[in-house]
Tab-separated table of C-alpha atoms and ligand atoms in Angstrom:
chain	number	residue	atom	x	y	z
A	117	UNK	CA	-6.714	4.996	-35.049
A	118	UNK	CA	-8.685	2.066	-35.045
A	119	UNK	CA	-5.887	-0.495	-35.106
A	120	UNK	CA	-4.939	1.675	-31.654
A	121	UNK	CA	-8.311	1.219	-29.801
A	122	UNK	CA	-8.758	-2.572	-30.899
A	123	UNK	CA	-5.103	-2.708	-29.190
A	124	UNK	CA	-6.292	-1.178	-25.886
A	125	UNK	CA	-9.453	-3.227	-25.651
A	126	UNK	CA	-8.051	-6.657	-26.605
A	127	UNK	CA	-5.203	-6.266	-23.916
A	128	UNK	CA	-7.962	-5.073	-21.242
A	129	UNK	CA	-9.649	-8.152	-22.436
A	130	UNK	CA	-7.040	-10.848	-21.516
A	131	UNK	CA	-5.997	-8.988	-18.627
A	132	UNK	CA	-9.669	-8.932	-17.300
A	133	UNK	CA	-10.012	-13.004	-18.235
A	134	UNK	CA	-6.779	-13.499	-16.204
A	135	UNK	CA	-8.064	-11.434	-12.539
A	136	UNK	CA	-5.289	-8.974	-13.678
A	137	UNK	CA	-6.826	-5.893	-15.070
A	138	UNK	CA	-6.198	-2.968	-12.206
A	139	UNK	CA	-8.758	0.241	-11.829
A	140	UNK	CA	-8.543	3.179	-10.265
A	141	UNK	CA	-10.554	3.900	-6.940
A	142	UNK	CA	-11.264	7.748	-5.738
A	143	UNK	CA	-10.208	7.616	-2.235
A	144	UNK	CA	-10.043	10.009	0.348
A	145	UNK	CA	-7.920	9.584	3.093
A	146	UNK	CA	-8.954	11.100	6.671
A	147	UNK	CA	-6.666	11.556	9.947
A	148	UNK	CA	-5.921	8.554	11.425
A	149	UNK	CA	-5.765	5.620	9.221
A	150	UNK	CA	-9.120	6.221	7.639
A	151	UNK	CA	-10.081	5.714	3.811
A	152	UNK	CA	-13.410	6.665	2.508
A	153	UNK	CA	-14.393	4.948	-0.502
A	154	UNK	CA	-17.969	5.184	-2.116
A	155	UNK	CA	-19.071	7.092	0.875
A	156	UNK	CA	-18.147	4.262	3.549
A	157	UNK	CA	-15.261	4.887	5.886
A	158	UNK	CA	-12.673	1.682	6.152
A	159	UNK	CA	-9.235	1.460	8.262
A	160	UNK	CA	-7.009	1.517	5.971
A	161	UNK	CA	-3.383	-1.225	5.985
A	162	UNK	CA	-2.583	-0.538	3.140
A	163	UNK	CA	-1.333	3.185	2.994
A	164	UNK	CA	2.614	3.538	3.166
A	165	UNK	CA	2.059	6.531	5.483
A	166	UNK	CA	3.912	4.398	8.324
A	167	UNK	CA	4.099	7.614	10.822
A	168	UNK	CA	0.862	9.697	10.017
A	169	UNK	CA	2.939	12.317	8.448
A	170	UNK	CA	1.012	12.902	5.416
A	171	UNK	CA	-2.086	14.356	7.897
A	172	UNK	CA	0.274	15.863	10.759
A	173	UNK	CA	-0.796	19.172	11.637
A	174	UNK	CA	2.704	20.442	11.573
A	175	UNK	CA	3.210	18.335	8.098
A	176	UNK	CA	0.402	20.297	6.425
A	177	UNK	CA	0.731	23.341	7.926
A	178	UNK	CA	4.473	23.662	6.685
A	179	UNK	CA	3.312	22.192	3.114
A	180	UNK	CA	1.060	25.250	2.945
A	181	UNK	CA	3.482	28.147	4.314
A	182	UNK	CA	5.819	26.890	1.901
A	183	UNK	CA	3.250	27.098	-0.832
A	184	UNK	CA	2.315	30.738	-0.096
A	185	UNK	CA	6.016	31.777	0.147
A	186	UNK	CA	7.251	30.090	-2.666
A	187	UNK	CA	4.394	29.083	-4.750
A	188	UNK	CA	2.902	26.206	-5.860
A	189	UNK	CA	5.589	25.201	-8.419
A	190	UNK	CA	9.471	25.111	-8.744
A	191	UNK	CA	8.508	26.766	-11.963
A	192	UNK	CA	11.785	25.109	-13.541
A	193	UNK	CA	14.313	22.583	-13.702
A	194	UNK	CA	16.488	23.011	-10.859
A	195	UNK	CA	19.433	24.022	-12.845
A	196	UNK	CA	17.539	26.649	-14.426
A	197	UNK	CA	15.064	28.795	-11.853
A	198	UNK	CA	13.843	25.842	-9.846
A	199	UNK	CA	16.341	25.443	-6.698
A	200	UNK	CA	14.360	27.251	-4.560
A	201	UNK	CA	15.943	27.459	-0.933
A	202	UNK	CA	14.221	24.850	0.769
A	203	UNK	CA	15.615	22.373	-1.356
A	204	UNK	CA	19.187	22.714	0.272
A	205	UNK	CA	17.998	22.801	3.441
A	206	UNK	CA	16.083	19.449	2.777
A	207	UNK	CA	19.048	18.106	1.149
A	208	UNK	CA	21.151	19.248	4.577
A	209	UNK	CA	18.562	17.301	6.815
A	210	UNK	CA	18.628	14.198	4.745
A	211	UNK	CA	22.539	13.931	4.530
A	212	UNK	CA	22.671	14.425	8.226
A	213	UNK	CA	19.979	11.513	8.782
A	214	UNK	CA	21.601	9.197	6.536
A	215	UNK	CA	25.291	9.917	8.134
A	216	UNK	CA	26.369	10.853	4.424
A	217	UNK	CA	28.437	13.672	3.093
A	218	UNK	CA	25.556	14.935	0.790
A	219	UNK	CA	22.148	14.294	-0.823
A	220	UNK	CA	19.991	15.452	-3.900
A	221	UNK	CA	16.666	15.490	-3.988
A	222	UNK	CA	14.611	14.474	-7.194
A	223	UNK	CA	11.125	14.832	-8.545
A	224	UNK	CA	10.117	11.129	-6.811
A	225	UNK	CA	11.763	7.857	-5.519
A	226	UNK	CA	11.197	6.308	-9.116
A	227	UNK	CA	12.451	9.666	-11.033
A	228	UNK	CA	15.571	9.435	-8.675
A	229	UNK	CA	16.677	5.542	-9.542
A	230	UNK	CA	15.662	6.319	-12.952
A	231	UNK	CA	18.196	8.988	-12.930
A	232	UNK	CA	20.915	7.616	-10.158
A	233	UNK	CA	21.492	4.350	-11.765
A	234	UNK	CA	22.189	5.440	-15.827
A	235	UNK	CA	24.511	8.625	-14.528
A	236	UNK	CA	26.657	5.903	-13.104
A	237	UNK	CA	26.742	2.853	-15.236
A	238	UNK	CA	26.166	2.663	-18.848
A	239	UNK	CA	27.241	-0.140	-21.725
A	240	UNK	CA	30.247	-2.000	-21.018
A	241	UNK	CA	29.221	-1.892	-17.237
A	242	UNK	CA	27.130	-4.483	-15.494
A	243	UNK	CA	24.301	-3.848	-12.972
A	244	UNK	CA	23.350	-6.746	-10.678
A	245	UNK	CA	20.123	-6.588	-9.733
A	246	UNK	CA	18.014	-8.341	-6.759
A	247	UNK	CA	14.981	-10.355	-8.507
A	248	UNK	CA	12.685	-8.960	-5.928
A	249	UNK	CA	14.118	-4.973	-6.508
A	250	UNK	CA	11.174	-2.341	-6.782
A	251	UNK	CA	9.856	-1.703	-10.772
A	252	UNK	CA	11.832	1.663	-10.950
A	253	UNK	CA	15.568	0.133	-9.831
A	254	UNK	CA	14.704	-2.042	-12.991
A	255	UNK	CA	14.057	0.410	-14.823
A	256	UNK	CA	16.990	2.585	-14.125
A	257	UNK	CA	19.140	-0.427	-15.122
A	258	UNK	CA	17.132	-0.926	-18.297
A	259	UNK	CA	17.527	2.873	-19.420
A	260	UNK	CA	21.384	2.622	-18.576
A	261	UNK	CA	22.337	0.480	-21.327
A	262	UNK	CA	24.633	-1.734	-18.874
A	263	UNK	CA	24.523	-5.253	-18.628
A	264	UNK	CA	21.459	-6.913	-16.256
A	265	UNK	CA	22.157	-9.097	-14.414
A	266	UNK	CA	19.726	-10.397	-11.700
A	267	UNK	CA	20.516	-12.528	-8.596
A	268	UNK	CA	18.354	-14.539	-6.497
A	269	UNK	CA	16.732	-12.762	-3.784
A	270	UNK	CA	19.066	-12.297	-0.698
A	271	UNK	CA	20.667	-15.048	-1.682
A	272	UNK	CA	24.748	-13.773	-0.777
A	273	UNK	CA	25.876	-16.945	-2.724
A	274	UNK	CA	24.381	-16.610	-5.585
A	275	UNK	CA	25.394	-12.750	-5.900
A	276	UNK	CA	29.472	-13.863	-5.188
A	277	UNK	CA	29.050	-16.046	-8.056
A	278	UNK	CA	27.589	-13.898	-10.484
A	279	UNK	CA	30.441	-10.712	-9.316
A	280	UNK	CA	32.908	-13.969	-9.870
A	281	UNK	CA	32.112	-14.365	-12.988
A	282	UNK	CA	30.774	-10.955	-14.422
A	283	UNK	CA	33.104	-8.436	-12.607
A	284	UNK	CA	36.162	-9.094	-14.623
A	285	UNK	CA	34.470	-8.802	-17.665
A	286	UNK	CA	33.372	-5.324	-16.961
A	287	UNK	CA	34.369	-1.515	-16.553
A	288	UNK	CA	32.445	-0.776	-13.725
A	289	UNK	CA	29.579	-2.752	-11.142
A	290	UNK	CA	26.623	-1.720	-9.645
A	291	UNK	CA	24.850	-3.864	-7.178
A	292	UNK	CA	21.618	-2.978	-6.501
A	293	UNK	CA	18.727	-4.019	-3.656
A	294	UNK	CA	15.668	-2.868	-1.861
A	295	UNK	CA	16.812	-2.039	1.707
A	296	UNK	CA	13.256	-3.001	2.783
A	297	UNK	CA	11.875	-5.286	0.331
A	298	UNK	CA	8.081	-3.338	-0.751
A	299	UNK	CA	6.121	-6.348	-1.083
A	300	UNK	CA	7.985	-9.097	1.414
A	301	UNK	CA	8.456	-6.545	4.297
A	302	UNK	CA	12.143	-8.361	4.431
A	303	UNK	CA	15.458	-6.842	4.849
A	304	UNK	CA	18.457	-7.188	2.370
A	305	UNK	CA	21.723	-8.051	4.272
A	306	UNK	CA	23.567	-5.270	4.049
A	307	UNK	CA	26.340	-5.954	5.966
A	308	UNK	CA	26.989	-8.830	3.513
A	309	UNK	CA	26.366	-6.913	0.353
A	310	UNK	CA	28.840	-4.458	1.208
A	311	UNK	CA	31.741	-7.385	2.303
A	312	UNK	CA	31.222	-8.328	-1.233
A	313	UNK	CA	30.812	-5.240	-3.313
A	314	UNK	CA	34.163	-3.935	-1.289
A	315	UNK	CA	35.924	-7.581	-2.442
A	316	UNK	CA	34.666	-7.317	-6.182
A	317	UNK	CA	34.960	-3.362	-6.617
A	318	UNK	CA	31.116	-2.871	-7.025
A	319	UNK	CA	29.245	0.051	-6.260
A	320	UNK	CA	26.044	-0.901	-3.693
A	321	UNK	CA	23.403	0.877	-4.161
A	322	UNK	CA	20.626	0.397	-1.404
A	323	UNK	CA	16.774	1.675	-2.111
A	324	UNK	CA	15.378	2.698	1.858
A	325	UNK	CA	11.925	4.041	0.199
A	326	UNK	CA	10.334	1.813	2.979
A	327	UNK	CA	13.044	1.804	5.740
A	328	UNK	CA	13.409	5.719	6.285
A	329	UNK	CA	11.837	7.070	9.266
A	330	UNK	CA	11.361	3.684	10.669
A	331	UNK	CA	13.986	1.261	11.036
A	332	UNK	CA	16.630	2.347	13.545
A	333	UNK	CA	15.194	5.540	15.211
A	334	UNK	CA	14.365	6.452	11.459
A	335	UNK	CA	17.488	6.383	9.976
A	336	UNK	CA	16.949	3.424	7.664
A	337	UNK	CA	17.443	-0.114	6.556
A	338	UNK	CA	21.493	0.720	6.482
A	339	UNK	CA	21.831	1.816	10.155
A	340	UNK	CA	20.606	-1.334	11.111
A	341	UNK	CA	24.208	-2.732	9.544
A	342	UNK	CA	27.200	-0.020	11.002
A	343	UNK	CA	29.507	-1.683	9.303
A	344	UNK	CA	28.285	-1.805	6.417
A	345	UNK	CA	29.680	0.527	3.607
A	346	UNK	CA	26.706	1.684	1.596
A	347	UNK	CA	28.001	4.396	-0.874
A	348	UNK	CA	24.618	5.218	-2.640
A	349	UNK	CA	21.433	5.184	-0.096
A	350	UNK	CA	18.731	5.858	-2.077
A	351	UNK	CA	15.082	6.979	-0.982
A	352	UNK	CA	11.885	8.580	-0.867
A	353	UNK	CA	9.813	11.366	0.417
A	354	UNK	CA	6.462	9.632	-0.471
A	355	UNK	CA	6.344	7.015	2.466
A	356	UNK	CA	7.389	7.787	6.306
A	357	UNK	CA	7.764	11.430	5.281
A	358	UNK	CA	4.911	11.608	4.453
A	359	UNK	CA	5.184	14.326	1.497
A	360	UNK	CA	6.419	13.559	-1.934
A	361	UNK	CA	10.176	13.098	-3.877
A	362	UNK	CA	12.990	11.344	-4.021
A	363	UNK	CA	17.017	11.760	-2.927
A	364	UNK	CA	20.066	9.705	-2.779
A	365	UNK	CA	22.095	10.412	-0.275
A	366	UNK	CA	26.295	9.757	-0.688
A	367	UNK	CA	29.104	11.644	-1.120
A	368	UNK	CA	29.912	14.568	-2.102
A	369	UNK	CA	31.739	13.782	-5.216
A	370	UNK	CA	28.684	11.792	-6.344
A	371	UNK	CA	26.022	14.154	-5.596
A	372	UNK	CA	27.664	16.668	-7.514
A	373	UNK	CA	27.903	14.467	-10.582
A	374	UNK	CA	23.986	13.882	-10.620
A	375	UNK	CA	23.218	17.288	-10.366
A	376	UNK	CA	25.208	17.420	-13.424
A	377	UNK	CA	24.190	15.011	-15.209
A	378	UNK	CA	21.308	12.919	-13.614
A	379	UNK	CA	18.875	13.521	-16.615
A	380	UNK	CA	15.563	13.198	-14.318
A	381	UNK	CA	16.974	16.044	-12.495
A	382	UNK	CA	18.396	18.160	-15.566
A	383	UNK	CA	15.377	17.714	-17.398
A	384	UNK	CA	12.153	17.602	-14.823
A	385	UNK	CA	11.270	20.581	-13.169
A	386	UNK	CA	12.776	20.739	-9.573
A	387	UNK	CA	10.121	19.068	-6.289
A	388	UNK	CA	7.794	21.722	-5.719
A	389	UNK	CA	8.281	24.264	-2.308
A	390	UNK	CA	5.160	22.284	-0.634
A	391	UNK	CA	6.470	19.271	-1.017
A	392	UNK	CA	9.620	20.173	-0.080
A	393	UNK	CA	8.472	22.307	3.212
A	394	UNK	CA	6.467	18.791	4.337
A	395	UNK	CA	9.223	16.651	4.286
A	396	UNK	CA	11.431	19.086	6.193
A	397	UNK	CA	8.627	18.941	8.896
A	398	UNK	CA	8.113	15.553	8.898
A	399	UNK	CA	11.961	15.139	9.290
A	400	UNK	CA	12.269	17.106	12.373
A	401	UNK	CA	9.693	15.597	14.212
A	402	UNK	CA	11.041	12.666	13.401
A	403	UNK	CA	14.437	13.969	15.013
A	404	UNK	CA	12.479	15.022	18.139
A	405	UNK	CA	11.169	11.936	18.767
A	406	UNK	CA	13.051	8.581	17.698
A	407	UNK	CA	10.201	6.582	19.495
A	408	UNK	CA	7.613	7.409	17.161
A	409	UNK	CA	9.323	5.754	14.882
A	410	UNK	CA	9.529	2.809	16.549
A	411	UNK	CA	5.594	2.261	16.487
A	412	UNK	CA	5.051	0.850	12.839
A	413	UNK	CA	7.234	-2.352	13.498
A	414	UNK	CA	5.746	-2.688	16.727
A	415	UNK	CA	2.081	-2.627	15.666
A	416	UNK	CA	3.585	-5.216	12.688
A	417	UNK	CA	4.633	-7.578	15.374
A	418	UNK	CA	1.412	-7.272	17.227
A	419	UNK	CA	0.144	-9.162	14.021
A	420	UNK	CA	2.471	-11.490	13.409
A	421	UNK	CA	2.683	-12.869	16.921
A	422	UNK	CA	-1.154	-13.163	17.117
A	423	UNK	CA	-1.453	-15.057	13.611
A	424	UNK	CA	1.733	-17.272	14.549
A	425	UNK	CA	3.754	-15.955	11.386
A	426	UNK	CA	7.479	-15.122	11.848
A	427	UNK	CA	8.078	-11.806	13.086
A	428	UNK	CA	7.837	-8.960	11.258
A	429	UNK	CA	11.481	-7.447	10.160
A	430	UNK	CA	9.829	-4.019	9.242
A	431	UNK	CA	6.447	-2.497	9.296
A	432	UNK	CA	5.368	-4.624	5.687
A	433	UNK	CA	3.521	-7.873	6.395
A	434	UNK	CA	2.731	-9.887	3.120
A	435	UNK	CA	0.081	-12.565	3.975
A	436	UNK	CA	0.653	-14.925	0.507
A	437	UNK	CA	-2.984	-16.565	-0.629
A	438	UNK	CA	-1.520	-17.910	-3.992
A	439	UNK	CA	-4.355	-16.727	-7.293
A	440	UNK	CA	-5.345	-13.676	-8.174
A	441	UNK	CA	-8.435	-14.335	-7.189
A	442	UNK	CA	-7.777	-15.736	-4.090
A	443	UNK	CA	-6.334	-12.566	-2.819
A	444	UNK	CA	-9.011	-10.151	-4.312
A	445	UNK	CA	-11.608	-12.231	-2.590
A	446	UNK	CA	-9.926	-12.231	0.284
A	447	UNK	CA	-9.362	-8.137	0.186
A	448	UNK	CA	-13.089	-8.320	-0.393
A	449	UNK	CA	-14.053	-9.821	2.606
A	450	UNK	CA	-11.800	-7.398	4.788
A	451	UNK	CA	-13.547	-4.806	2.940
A	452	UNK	CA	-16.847	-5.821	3.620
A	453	UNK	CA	-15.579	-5.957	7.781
A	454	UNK	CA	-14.613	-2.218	7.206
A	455	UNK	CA	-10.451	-2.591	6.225
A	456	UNK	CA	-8.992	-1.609	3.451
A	457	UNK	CA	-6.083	-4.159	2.229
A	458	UNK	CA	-5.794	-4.193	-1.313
A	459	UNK	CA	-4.474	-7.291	-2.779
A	460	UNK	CA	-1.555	-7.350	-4.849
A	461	UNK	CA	-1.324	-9.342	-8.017
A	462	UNK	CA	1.501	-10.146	-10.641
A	463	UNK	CA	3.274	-8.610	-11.699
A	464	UNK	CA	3.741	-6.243	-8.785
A	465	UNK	CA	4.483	-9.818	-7.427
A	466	UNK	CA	6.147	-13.244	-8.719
A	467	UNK	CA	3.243	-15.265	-10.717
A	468	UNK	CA	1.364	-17.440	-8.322
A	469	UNK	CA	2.583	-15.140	-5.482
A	470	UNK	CA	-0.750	-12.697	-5.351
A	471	UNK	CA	-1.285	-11.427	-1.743
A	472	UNK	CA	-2.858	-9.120	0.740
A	473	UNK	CA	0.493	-6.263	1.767
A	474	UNK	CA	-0.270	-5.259	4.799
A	475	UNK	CA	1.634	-1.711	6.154
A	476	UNK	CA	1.536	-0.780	9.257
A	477	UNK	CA	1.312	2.765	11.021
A	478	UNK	CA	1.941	4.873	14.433
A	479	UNK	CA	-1.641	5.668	13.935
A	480	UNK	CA	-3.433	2.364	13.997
A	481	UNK	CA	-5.027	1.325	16.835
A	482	UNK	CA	-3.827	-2.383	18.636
A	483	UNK	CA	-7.324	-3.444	18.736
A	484	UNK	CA	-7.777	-2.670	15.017
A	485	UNK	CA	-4.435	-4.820	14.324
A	486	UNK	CA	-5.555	-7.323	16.804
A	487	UNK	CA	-9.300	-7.286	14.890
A	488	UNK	CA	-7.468	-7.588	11.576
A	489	UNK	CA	-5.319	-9.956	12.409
A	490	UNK	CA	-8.475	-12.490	13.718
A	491	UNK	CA	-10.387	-11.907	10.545
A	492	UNK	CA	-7.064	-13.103	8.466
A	493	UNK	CA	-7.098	-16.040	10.776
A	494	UNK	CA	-10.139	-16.830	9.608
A	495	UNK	CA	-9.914	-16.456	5.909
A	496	UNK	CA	-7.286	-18.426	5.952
A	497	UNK	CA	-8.426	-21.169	7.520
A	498	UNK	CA	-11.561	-21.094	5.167
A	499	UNK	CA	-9.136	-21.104	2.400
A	500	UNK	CA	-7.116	-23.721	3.336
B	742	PLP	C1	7.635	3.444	-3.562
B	742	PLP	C2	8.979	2.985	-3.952
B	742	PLP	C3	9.768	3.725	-4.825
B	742	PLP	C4	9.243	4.910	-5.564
B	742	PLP	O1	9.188	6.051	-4.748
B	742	PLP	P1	8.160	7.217	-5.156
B	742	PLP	O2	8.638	8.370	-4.345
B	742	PLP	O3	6.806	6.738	-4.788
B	742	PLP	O4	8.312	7.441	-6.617
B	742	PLP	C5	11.056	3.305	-5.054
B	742	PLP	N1	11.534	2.190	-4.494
B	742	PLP	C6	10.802	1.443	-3.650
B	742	PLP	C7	11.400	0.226	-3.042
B	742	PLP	C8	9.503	1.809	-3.368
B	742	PLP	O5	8.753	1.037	-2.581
């Protein structure tokens, strides 16, 4: 046991030395876009909570009657005891959202991609990956056994040569992207992706976890493209929904082969009934009123346009300081004017690449943004 502790102390070590080492902080959020942290209260940008959902009276009030009529836990796997009914009716109201034939739900956005990705491709098979793709689309890949193979972010040239030369070598292709890219705020082209992976027989795979509920009246990154073919839309519950899970949303056929044989749906107990009950909420007041979700972007705009940066393509705003320490001083000083923006550090991000993320929500006030947006000004200029 000792060689185990000397282990976990010499890598907290070098991480420390390097800026890098990460710690928990016991925070509790309020209504509104409030954070308390060591007793102080700070507006927080850096919650992915773009509509307010996760405190929404009707949000939490569904969360709890689902709780008290189906209980606190699914109790089971879903293809044991643990597809309890609001699951279907969730899966219903996501299919209908993302203009697909079907959807299933899974234990979180990660647990779904983890599952999605090896159910469809496996060795022998290659998965091209965007370098800037969230952790858990890696992952899946990893755990498939397919061939990696990464392309340059966004870059639609660099993808047709890679298909060129790996497609034919081959069983089956997956091409997979962020919709909304989690740390840059950008948008993959979609409508290109999907000329290609039609021309190379390639499956795209899209991840919306930060599109959802607020890109085109809340239907996502991929109804910003309609002619786009996007066969597996993948997303979570965790963000605009405010609540918690994961789905992909396609056809039939393929929905009923991951309920099969997804393995982080076989084996992981089903979403629990709260969870499930908020989302549903969350996605019919989202249905009742497209211009709330509207909001997010527009507050992100707000802040571009007053710090001269281009404007925002979706409600995630990276401001790029460079170091480590750069950005956690910079987070610091925010802090210290009563925001929260954590800074975000390799390797989350590229090396060199360490940043303040800033999200944006329906619930932020413009004079906050406007406030926060000033202060930036100003740290950058002192760091310049
Ligand atoms: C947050 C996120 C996920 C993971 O979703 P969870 O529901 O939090 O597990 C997946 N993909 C992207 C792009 C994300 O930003």
């Amino acid at each position: 046991m000792q060689s185990l502790e000397a282990f976990a102390d010499e890598k907290l070590a070098s991480l420390d030395a390097k800026s890098l080492r990460r710690r928990l902080k016991p925070s509790r959020r309020h209504d509104g876009a409030v954070v308390e942290r060591d007793g102080r209260r700070l507006i927080s940008f850096s919650c992915n909570d773009y509509l307010g959902m996760a405190h929404h009276p009707l949000v939490r009030a569904a969360a709890a009657e689902a709780a008290l009529n189906y209980g606190a836990g699914a109790a089971a796997s879903r293809l044991v005891t643990g597809d309890h009914p609001l699951l279907s009716d969730l899966e219903k109201g996501l299919a209908r959202l993302k203009g697909t034939e079907a959807a299933c739900v899974f234990g979180s956005g990660y647990l779904a991609n983890l599952g999605v990705i090896p159910t469809l491709v496996g060795p022998g098979d290659v998965i091209l990956v965007d370098a800037l793709a969230h952790a858990c689309i890696w992952a899946g890949a990893q755990l498939s056994g397919a061939r990696i193979v990464p392309f340059a972010h966004n870059d639609m040239a660099d993808l047709e040569r890679r298909l060129g030369a790996e497609r034919p070598r081959a069983r089956r292709a997956l091409v997979a992207t962020d919709g909304v890219f989690s740390m840059d705020g950008d948008i993959a082209p979609l409508d290109q992706l999907s000329v290609l992976c039609q021309a190379h027989d390639a499956w795209l795979l899209s991840d919306d976890a930060h599109g959802v509920g607020v890109l085109a009246q809340g239907r996502g990154s991929g109804a910003l493209f309609p002619e786009a073919k996007i066969p597996l839309q993948m997303g979570t519950l965790s963000k605009a929904l405010g609540s918690y899970g994961g789905y992909l949303c396609g056809s039939r056929a393929v929905v009923d082969l991951l309920k099969t044989r997804a393995r982080t749906l076989v084996y992981a107990t089903g979403l629990p009934p709260a969870s499930a009950g908020a989302a549903l909420a969350a996605l019919d007041i989202i249905n009742a009123d497209p211009g709330l979700t509207e909001t997010p972007l527009a507050k992100a705009r707000l802040f571009t346009r007053r710090l001269g940066l281009p404007d925002a393509e979706s409600p995630i705003v990276p401001v790029i300081f460079g170091g480590a320490e750069a950005a956690l001083a910079a987070s610091a000083a925010l802090e210290n004017l009563g925001f929260l923006v954590v800074a975000i550090r390799p390797p989350t991000v590229p090396e060199g690449t360490a940043r303040l993320r800033l999200a944006f929500s329906a619930v932020h006030d413009d004079a906050d943004v406007i406030r926060l947006a000033d202060a930036i000004a100003h740290l950058r200029k002192v760091a310049a």
